[in-house]
Short mmCIF file of C-alpha atoms and ligand atoms in Angstrom, two decimals:
data_model
loop_
_atom_site.label_atom_id
_atom_site.label_comp_id
_atom_site.label_asym_id
_atom_site.label_seq_id
_atom_site.Cartn_x
_atom_site.Cartn_y
_atom_site.Cartn_z
CA UNK A 1 132.56 148.30 36.45
CA UNK A 2 128.65 149.23 35.91
CA UNK A 3 125.16 147.65 37.57
CA UNK A 4 123.73 144.98 35.70
CA UNK A 5 120.78 146.80 33.62
CA UNK A 6 119.47 146.63 30.49
CA UNK A 7 117.69 148.30 27.87
CA UNK A 8 115.35 147.33 25.31
CA UNK A 9 114.34 148.82 21.49
CA UNK A 10 112.37 147.72 18.33
CA UNK A 11 108.78 148.77 17.60
CA UNK A 12 106.54 145.75 17.36
CA UNK A 13 106.47 145.64 12.98
CA UNK A 14 110.24 147.36 12.62
CA UNK A 15 113.07 144.67 11.54
CA UNK A 16 113.73 143.33 14.39
CA UNK A 17 113.41 144.12 18.71
CA UNK A 18 117.10 144.63 20.30
CA UNK A 19 118.10 144.31 23.77
CA UNK A 20 121.67 145.66 25.79
CA UNK A 21 122.89 144.49 29.50
CA UNK A 22 125.46 146.41 30.64
CA UNK A 23 127.58 145.53 33.93
CA UNK A 24 127.33 141.94 33.09
CA UNK A 25 130.06 139.60 34.73
CA UNK A 26 132.93 138.04 32.49
CA UNK A 27 132.64 134.28 32.30
CA UNK A 28 128.49 133.63 32.56
CA UNK A 29 127.66 130.79 30.33
CA UNK A 30 125.09 131.19 28.17
CA UNK A 31 122.13 128.98 28.15
CA UNK A 32 121.09 129.92 24.38
CA UNK A 33 117.84 127.03 24.13
CA UNK A 34 117.20 127.92 27.51
CA UNK A 35 116.78 131.69 26.47
CA UNK A 36 114.48 130.45 23.88
CA UNK A 37 112.84 128.60 25.60
CA UNK A 38 111.38 131.29 27.50
CA UNK A 39 110.67 133.65 24.33
CA UNK A 40 108.75 130.04 22.66
CA UNK A 41 107.20 129.95 26.28
CA UNK A 42 106.03 134.14 26.37
CA UNK A 43 104.78 133.39 22.64
CA UNK A 44 102.64 130.65 23.84
CA UNK A 45 99.07 129.78 26.39
CA UNK A 46 95.12 129.75 25.00
CA UNK A 47 93.95 133.17 23.48
CA UNK A 48 96.92 134.77 21.48
CA UNK A 49 96.37 136.35 18.13
CA UNK A 50 98.02 135.66 14.44
CA UNK A 51 100.85 137.20 14.83
CA UNK A 52 102.70 134.70 17.09
CA UNK A 53 101.74 131.73 14.25
CA UNK A 54 103.81 134.03 12.01
CA UNK A 55 107.14 134.49 14.84
CA UNK A 56 109.54 132.60 16.02
CA UNK A 57 111.18 134.10 18.37
CA UNK A 58 114.80 133.47 19.16
CA UNK A 59 118.10 135.81 19.97
CA UNK A 60 121.18 136.41 18.23
CA UNK A 61 123.92 137.65 20.02
CA UNK A 62 125.53 141.13 18.34
CA UNK A 63 127.96 141.85 21.23
CA UNK A 64 129.48 141.15 24.44
CA UNK A 65 129.97 137.30 23.75
CA UNK A 66 133.01 135.04 23.04
CA UNK A 67 131.86 131.21 22.59
CA UNK A 68 129.58 131.26 24.09
CA UNK A 69 130.26 133.43 27.41
CA UNK A 70 129.93 136.75 28.30
CA UNK A 71 132.88 138.75 28.27
CA UNK A 72 131.68 141.48 30.34
CA UNK A 73 131.61 144.14 27.12
CA UNK A 74 127.59 145.32 26.53
CA UNK A 75 125.62 142.48 25.45
CA UNK A 76 123.03 142.97 22.40
CA UNK A 77 121.11 140.48 21.48
CA UNK A 78 118.32 140.70 18.60
CA UNK A 79 115.15 139.12 18.52
CA UNK A 80 113.85 139.33 14.08
CA UNK A 81 110.32 139.58 13.94
CA UNK A 82 109.11 138.65 10.70
CA UNK A 83 105.69 140.34 10.23
CA UNK A 84 107.76 143.52 9.52
CA UNK A 85 106.16 146.33 7.27
CA UNK A 86 106.81 149.37 9.62
CA UNK A 87 107.66 151.71 6.51
CA UNK A 88 104.76 150.16 4.40
CA UNK A 89 101.73 152.55 4.73
CA UNK A 90 99.44 150.03 3.67
CA UNK A 91 100.20 147.17 5.63
CA UNK A 92 100.24 149.79 8.55
CA UNK A 93 98.26 152.21 7.91
CA UNK A 94 97.53 155.51 10.18
CA UNK A 95 95.09 155.06 13.17
CA UNK A 96 93.20 157.35 13.61
CA UNK A 97 90.19 156.70 16.42
CA UNK A 98 91.81 155.71 19.74
CA UNK A 99 91.91 152.52 21.33
CA UNK A 100 90.31 153.36 25.31
CA UNK A 101 93.11 151.17 27.91
CA UNK A 102 95.64 151.67 24.91
CA UNK A 103 98.77 154.68 24.93
CA UNK A 104 96.91 155.93 21.72
CA UNK A 105 95.24 159.18 23.11
CA UNK A 106 98.10 160.15 25.72
CA UNK A 107 100.82 159.26 22.79
CA UNK A 108 99.74 161.19 20.09
CA UNK A 109 98.49 164.22 21.91
CA UNK A 110 102.24 163.35 23.57
CA UNK A 111 103.97 163.76 20.41
CA UNK A 112 101.42 166.05 18.74
CA UNK A 113 100.27 164.17 16.15
CA UNK A 114 96.73 162.32 15.53
CA UNK A 115 98.13 158.65 14.25
CA UNK A 116 97.91 156.90 16.71
CA UNK A 117 100.54 154.22 15.06
CA UNK A 118 104.19 156.35 16.38
CA UNK A 119 102.74 155.58 19.22
CA UNK A 120 100.92 151.68 19.70
CA UNK A 121 104.35 150.31 17.21
CA UNK A 122 106.96 150.54 20.87
CA UNK A 123 104.22 151.01 23.44
CA UNK A 124 102.92 146.88 22.12
CA UNK A 125 103.49 144.12 24.51
CA UNK A 126 105.54 142.88 21.39
CA UNK A 127 108.14 144.62 23.09
CA UNK A 128 108.11 142.47 26.57
CA UNK A 129 109.56 139.64 24.15
CA UNK A 130 113.18 141.63 24.86
CA UNK A 131 112.71 142.08 28.59
CA UNK A 132 112.15 137.55 28.69
CA UNK A 133 115.15 137.42 27.08
CA UNK A 134 117.94 139.76 29.69
CA UNK A 135 115.49 137.98 32.35
CA UNK A 136 116.53 134.69 31.12
CA UNK A 137 119.75 135.66 30.95
CA UNK A 138 120.11 136.95 33.67
CA UNK A 139 118.11 133.62 34.87
CA UNK A 140 121.65 131.79 33.53
CA UNK A 141 123.76 133.77 36.35
CA UNK A 142 121.00 133.13 39.36
CA UNK A 143 121.41 129.37 38.44
CA UNK A 144 124.89 128.74 39.26
CA UNK A 145 123.32 130.27 42.80
CA UNK A 146 120.50 127.40 43.22
CA UNK A 147 118.79 130.89 42.35
CA UNK A 148 115.62 129.34 40.89
CA UNK A 149 111.94 131.36 39.46
CA UNK A 150 108.59 129.96 39.45
CA UNK A 151 106.09 131.92 37.32
CA UNK A 152 102.27 130.91 36.68
CA UNK A 153 98.87 132.41 36.24
CA UNK A 154 96.96 132.85 39.16
CA UNK A 155 93.14 133.91 37.43
CA UNK A 156 92.09 134.85 34.95
CA UNK A 157 88.33 136.83 35.54
CA UNK A 158 87.11 134.71 37.87
CA UNK A 159 88.62 131.12 37.86
CA UNK A 160 91.60 131.32 39.87
CA UNK A 161 93.94 128.41 41.36
CA UNK A 162 94.43 127.87 45.16
CA UNK A 163 96.90 126.18 44.72
CA UNK A 164 100.10 126.73 47.36
CA UNK A 165 103.20 126.92 45.95
CA UNK A 166 106.63 125.31 48.26
CA UNK A 167 110.37 124.97 47.84
CA UNK A 168 109.17 121.72 48.29
CA UNK A 169 106.35 121.42 45.66
CA UNK A 170 107.36 123.78 42.50
CA UNK A 171 109.40 120.79 40.57
CA UNK A 172 105.96 118.88 40.27
CA UNK A 173 104.07 121.57 39.83
CA UNK A 174 106.35 122.66 36.70
CA UNK A 175 105.26 119.81 34.29
CA UNK A 176 101.63 120.62 35.08
CA UNK A 177 102.14 123.84 34.69
CA UNK A 178 103.65 123.09 31.44
CA UNK A 179 100.74 120.87 30.61
CA UNK A 180 98.34 123.50 30.57
CA UNK A 181 97.06 125.49 27.68
CA UNK A 182 96.65 129.02 30.33
CA UNK A 183 99.74 128.37 32.32
CA UNK A 184 98.37 127.24 35.35
CA UNK A 185 99.50 124.39 37.42
CA UNK A 186 95.68 123.41 38.37
CA UNK A 187 93.93 121.01 35.05
CA UNK A 188 90.38 121.86 37.08
CA UNK A 189 90.67 125.56 36.26
CA UNK A 190 92.06 125.52 33.64
CA UNK A 191 89.77 124.19 31.84
CA UNK A 192 87.41 127.10 33.80
CA UNK A 193 90.27 129.54 32.69
CA UNK A 194 90.09 128.00 28.53
CA UNK A 195 86.15 128.15 28.37
CA UNK A 196 86.34 132.57 29.49
CA UNK A 197 88.75 132.66 27.21
CA UNK A 198 86.30 131.34 24.15
CA UNK A 199 83.43 132.55 25.77
CA UNK A 200 85.21 136.33 25.45
CA UNK A 201 86.09 135.40 21.57
CA UNK A 202 82.70 134.47 21.01
CA UNK A 203 82.01 137.93 23.14
CA UNK A 204 84.51 139.98 20.81
CA UNK A 205 85.76 140.61 24.25
CA UNK A 206 89.52 140.47 26.27
CA UNK A 207 89.78 139.45 29.84
CA UNK A 208 93.04 139.78 32.71
CA UNK A 209 93.82 138.02 35.51
CA UNK A 210 96.28 137.11 38.43
CA UNK A 211 99.78 136.06 37.88
CA UNK A 212 102.11 134.63 39.66
CA UNK A 213 106.27 134.43 40.89
CA UNK A 214 108.06 132.97 42.76
CA UNK A 215 111.45 132.65 43.29
CA UNK A 216 113.31 130.02 45.55
CA UNK A 217 117.03 130.27 46.69
CA UNK A 218 117.94 134.51 47.44
CA UNK A 219 120.35 134.45 50.25
CA UNK A 220 119.54 136.76 53.41
CA UNK A 221 120.29 140.54 52.17
CA UNK A 222 119.57 141.13 48.28
CA UNK A 223 118.42 144.73 48.81
CA UNK A 224 118.88 146.80 51.40
CA UNK A 225 116.71 148.83 53.94
CA UNK A 226 119.70 152.15 54.07
CA UNK A 227 118.11 154.08 51.26
CA UNK A 228 114.47 154.27 49.17
CA UNK A 229 115.71 153.47 45.75
CA UNK A 230 118.34 150.11 46.82
CA UNK A 231 115.00 148.61 48.35
CA UNK A 232 114.54 145.25 46.14
CA UNK A 233 110.59 145.39 46.65
CA UNK A 234 110.43 148.57 45.45
CA UNK A 235 112.74 147.19 42.33
CA UNK A 236 110.59 144.79 42.00
CA UNK A 237 107.28 146.73 41.96
CA UNK A 238 109.24 149.11 39.64
CA UNK A 239 110.03 146.35 37.04
CA UNK A 240 106.33 144.84 37.07
CA UNK A 241 104.57 147.85 36.47
CA UNK A 242 106.84 148.65 33.91
CA UNK A 243 104.98 145.59 32.03
CA UNK A 244 102.52 146.52 29.57
CA UNK A 245 98.57 145.98 30.76
CA UNK A 246 99.33 145.65 34.79
CA UNK A 247 98.10 147.31 36.95
CA UNK A 248 98.90 146.49 39.84
CA UNK A 249 100.98 144.18 41.97
CA UNK A 250 101.59 142.40 45.15
CA UNK A 251 104.17 141.68 47.29
CA UNK A 252 103.21 138.28 49.69
CA UNK A 253 99.92 139.07 51.49
CA UNK A 254 100.46 142.26 49.51
CA UNK A 255 96.81 144.34 50.20
CA UNK A 256 95.30 141.71 52.52
CA UNK A 257 97.66 142.56 54.91
CA UNK A 258 95.39 146.35 54.81
CA UNK A 259 92.29 142.79 56.58
CA UNK A 260 94.68 141.59 59.24
CA UNK A 261 96.40 142.84 63.13
CA UNK A 262 100.14 142.23 63.06
CA UNK A 263 100.08 139.43 64.85
CA UNK A 264 98.24 137.60 61.84
CA UNK A 265 100.90 138.96 59.24
CA UNK A 266 104.37 139.13 60.13
CA UNK A 267 105.47 135.65 59.71
CA UNK A 268 106.90 134.40 63.18
CA UNK A 269 111.13 133.36 63.27
CA UNK A 270 112.74 130.21 65.18
CA UNK A 271 116.13 128.43 64.60
CA UNK A 272 116.62 125.06 63.12
CA UNK A 273 120.15 123.86 63.08
CA UNK A 274 119.99 121.19 60.61
CA UNK A 275 118.72 123.57 58.09
CA UNK A 276 121.70 126.19 58.66
CA UNK A 277 123.54 125.34 55.15
CA UNK A 278 120.58 126.23 53.27
CA UNK A 279 120.23 130.05 52.03
CA UNK A 280 118.07 130.98 54.81
CA UNK A 281 120.53 130.17 57.42
CA UNK A 282 118.60 127.79 59.54
CA UNK A 283 115.64 131.15 60.21
CA UNK A 284 112.94 129.04 59.81
CA UNK A 285 109.16 131.41 58.95
CA UNK A 286 106.21 128.65 58.98
CA UNK A 287 104.61 131.40 57.45
CA UNK A 288 105.57 133.49 54.07
CA UNK A 289 102.90 136.22 54.27
CA UNK A 290 106.06 138.89 54.01
CA UNK A 291 106.79 137.58 50.27
CA UNK A 292 110.33 136.71 51.15
CA UNK A 293 111.07 140.83 51.67
CA UNK A 294 111.34 142.76 54.92
CA UNK A 295 113.12 146.17 55.13
CA UNK A 296 113.43 146.33 51.52
CA UNK A 297 115.49 142.83 51.36
CA UNK A 298 115.95 139.23 50.61
CA UNK A 299 114.65 137.17 54.15
CA UNK A 300 116.28 133.91 52.81
CA UNK A 301 112.60 132.76 52.54
CA UNK A 302 110.75 132.71 48.88
CA UNK A 303 109.88 136.08 46.95
CA UNK A 304 106.85 135.66 46.29
CA UNK A 305 105.62 138.27 43.68
CA UNK A 306 101.31 139.17 42.46
CA UNK A 307 101.18 141.39 39.40
CA UNK A 308 97.47 141.82 37.98
CA UNK A 309 96.60 142.41 34.21
CA UNK A 310 94.50 144.53 32.72
CA UNK A 311 92.46 142.93 29.23
CA UNK A 312 93.79 143.94 26.23
CA UNK A 313 92.42 146.79 25.35
CA UNK A 314 92.37 145.63 21.34
CA UNK A 315 88.40 144.86 21.37
CA UNK A 316 86.94 143.05 18.05
CA UNK A 317 83.47 144.37 18.84
CA UNK A 318 85.69 147.89 19.35
CA UNK A 319 84.74 150.84 22.35
CA UNK A 320 83.63 154.54 22.06
CA UNK A 321 86.10 156.61 20.80
CA UNK A 322 86.33 159.40 19.48
CA UNK A 323 88.21 160.28 15.77
CA UNK A 324 91.62 162.50 16.56
CA UNK A 325 91.45 164.29 13.52
CA UNK A 326 87.72 164.82 13.28
CA UNK A 327 86.70 164.99 16.91
CA UNK A 328 83.48 162.95 16.04
CA UNK A 329 82.09 160.04 17.79
CA UNK A 330 83.80 156.86 15.98
CA UNK A 331 84.21 153.30 17.62
CA UNK A 332 88.25 152.58 18.29
CA UNK A 333 90.45 151.07 15.96
CA UNK A 334 90.66 147.09 15.87
CA UNK A 335 94.44 146.00 15.55
CA UNK A 336 94.91 141.91 15.36
CA UNK A 337 95.32 141.27 18.61
CA UNK A 338 95.09 138.55 21.63
CA UNK A 339 92.04 138.13 23.77
CA UNK A 340 93.68 136.77 26.32
CA UNK A 341 97.61 137.21 27.05
CA UNK A 342 97.93 136.90 30.76
CA UNK A 343 100.00 133.79 30.26
CA UNK A 344 102.29 135.25 28.30
CA UNK A 345 102.58 137.86 31.07
CA UNK A 346 103.52 134.89 33.30
CA UNK A 347 106.45 134.91 31.68
CA UNK A 348 107.18 138.19 31.00
CA UNK A 349 107.03 138.85 34.88
CA UNK A 350 108.81 135.82 35.94
CA UNK A 351 111.54 136.91 34.00
CA UNK A 352 111.16 140.79 34.63
CA UNK A 353 111.77 139.45 38.69
CA UNK A 354 114.65 137.27 37.80
CA UNK A 355 115.96 140.58 36.33
CA UNK A 356 115.95 142.39 39.46
CA UNK A 357 116.77 140.14 41.65
CA UNK A 358 119.63 139.22 39.21
CA UNK A 359 121.01 143.28 39.88
CA UNK A 360 120.34 143.51 43.35
CA UNK A 361 122.67 139.69 43.42
CA UNK A 362 125.70 141.63 41.13
CA UNK A 363 125.45 144.53 43.29
CA UNK A 364 126.11 142.51 46.81
CA UNK A 365 128.43 140.32 45.36
CA UNK A 366 130.35 142.53 42.60
CA UNK A 367 132.52 141.68 40.57
CA UNK A 368 133.81 141.59 36.93
CA UNK A 369 134.08 138.07 36.38
CA UNK A 370 131.75 134.64 37.39
CA UNK A 371 135.43 134.01 39.58
CA UNK A 372 134.77 136.86 41.31
CA UNK A 373 131.53 137.05 41.90
CA UNK A 374 131.43 133.10 43.22
CA UNK A 375 134.18 134.06 45.39
CA UNK A 376 132.10 136.89 46.71
CA UNK A 377 129.40 135.09 47.68
CA UNK A 378 130.87 132.03 49.24
CA UNK A 379 133.03 134.73 51.33
CA UNK A 380 129.52 136.24 52.44
CA UNK A 381 127.96 133.08 53.04
CA UNK A 382 130.87 131.74 55.59
CA UNK A 383 130.42 135.63 57.12
CA UNK A 384 127.04 134.63 58.07
CA UNK A 385 126.98 131.43 59.23
CA UNK A 386 130.02 132.61 61.40
CA UNK A 387 127.84 135.03 62.92
CA UNK A 388 128.59 136.20 65.66
CA UNK A 389 131.67 138.13 64.35
CA UNK A 390 134.43 139.87 67.02
CA UNK A 391 134.52 143.34 65.27
CA UNK A 392 136.59 143.50 62.13
CA UNK A 393 140.13 144.13 63.01
CA UNK A 394 139.98 140.92 64.85
CA UNK A 395 141.09 138.42 61.96
CA UNK A 396 138.57 135.62 61.10
CA UNK A 397 139.51 131.81 61.55
C1 EPS B 401 102.10 140.48 20.89
C2 EPS B 401 102.48 141.04 19.16
C3 EPS B 401 101.70 142.22 18.34
C4 EPS B 401 99.69 142.40 19.36
C5 EPS B 401 100.18 142.26 21.32
C6 EPS B 401 101.02 141.28 21.84
O1 EPS B 401 101.79 142.18 17.74
P1 EPS B 401 100.47 142.75 16.60
O2 EPS B 401 100.30 144.16 16.93
O3 EPS B 401 101.06 142.10 15.10
O4 EPS B 401 98.83 141.44 16.32
O5 EPS B 401 99.47 141.19 18.97
O6 EPS B 401 100.35 143.64 21.41
C7 EPS B 401 99.53 143.94 21.97
C8 EPS B 401 98.93 143.63 23.53
C9 EPS B 401 99.02 145.49 22.40
O7 EPS B 401 98.37 145.83 23.40
O8 EPS B 401 100.03 145.88 21.45
C10 EPS B 401 103.52 140.03 21.63
O9 EPS B 401 104.57 139.34 20.50
O10 EPS B 401 103.12 139.81 22.29
#
């Protein structure tokens, strides 16, 4: 059985985006309305460009599914591009003036062309629809084990919410986030963020921000400290840094650890038998500076990830650049784009992180079918609650 994995294919203005997921156990119910809702959320957020008025992203399953359930074979999904025009040179003309911040310059030299279009079509954040679809499928699996994700916008430019998200309040915050134009669960800050985006649009400029994801309900022990390639925090960071326009990722306190002593950083451990049936098995931490991972493994606390998105590199006012053919100074090309896509990036990160959690979950509880994964999960939780165990040669009650 292969490890749970996914690949994406497709250009921004090609006929479709294609997603292939391998290693998905058989018998998983695919909640198509949920997957499409996540895709619709990714299309939203104040500050998006005209493309989102054209597209209506939905998934079509091509392989790997029978009567709404996975059958263990590679699962392929297709998201059609309504704005498909890649072969039409009038509608997608060559781009010779690279945008600072975009893949244009590095990609054109790398693939030995002066037409940036060949790079930008794949580098475009349109591809993030694929990663949302893959993550939403992974969440169908996680939800069966009580693992849920909550993502939101922490800040846009300098408009930052101080809201604290916990296991107890996230469900209350959910409708507030969903009512916010910027996906920020803080109405006053939403207004400031809207004003910032509006001003950036007037200035023909763009803005970035900070997005946050909390994953609730992970059992202790996803990921591993035995090999650096299996550390869950490293795999999450890899996934998040792979999202278009992300420049930094933090887990828990993140970079703020640098300014504190050990006693101010590490989360004291106590035991509360009343909570032994929870995924944390009763090991209580009154703070979560670690962001739910210690030694590259989940520790029973919510996994907390923050990602920094730089401002979109397509500026209506342009940026100093050069023509790749003549080498003359020119203003960078303007292509229809977003003023701010931080809200969408929050949805993307939430689903990208979820996929990494699901991959680690399937590594630990590997099974060909959901029956087997369920049995492996239940058995591990049973054993963990029985600690201390006798050596394995002894019979376990
Ligand atoms: C995007 C689709 C793209 C851009 C944007 C995000 O569509 P188009 O180029 O046709 O307007 O709006 O892409 C970028 C930010 C980028 O850097 O390429 C989407 O679906 O999210």
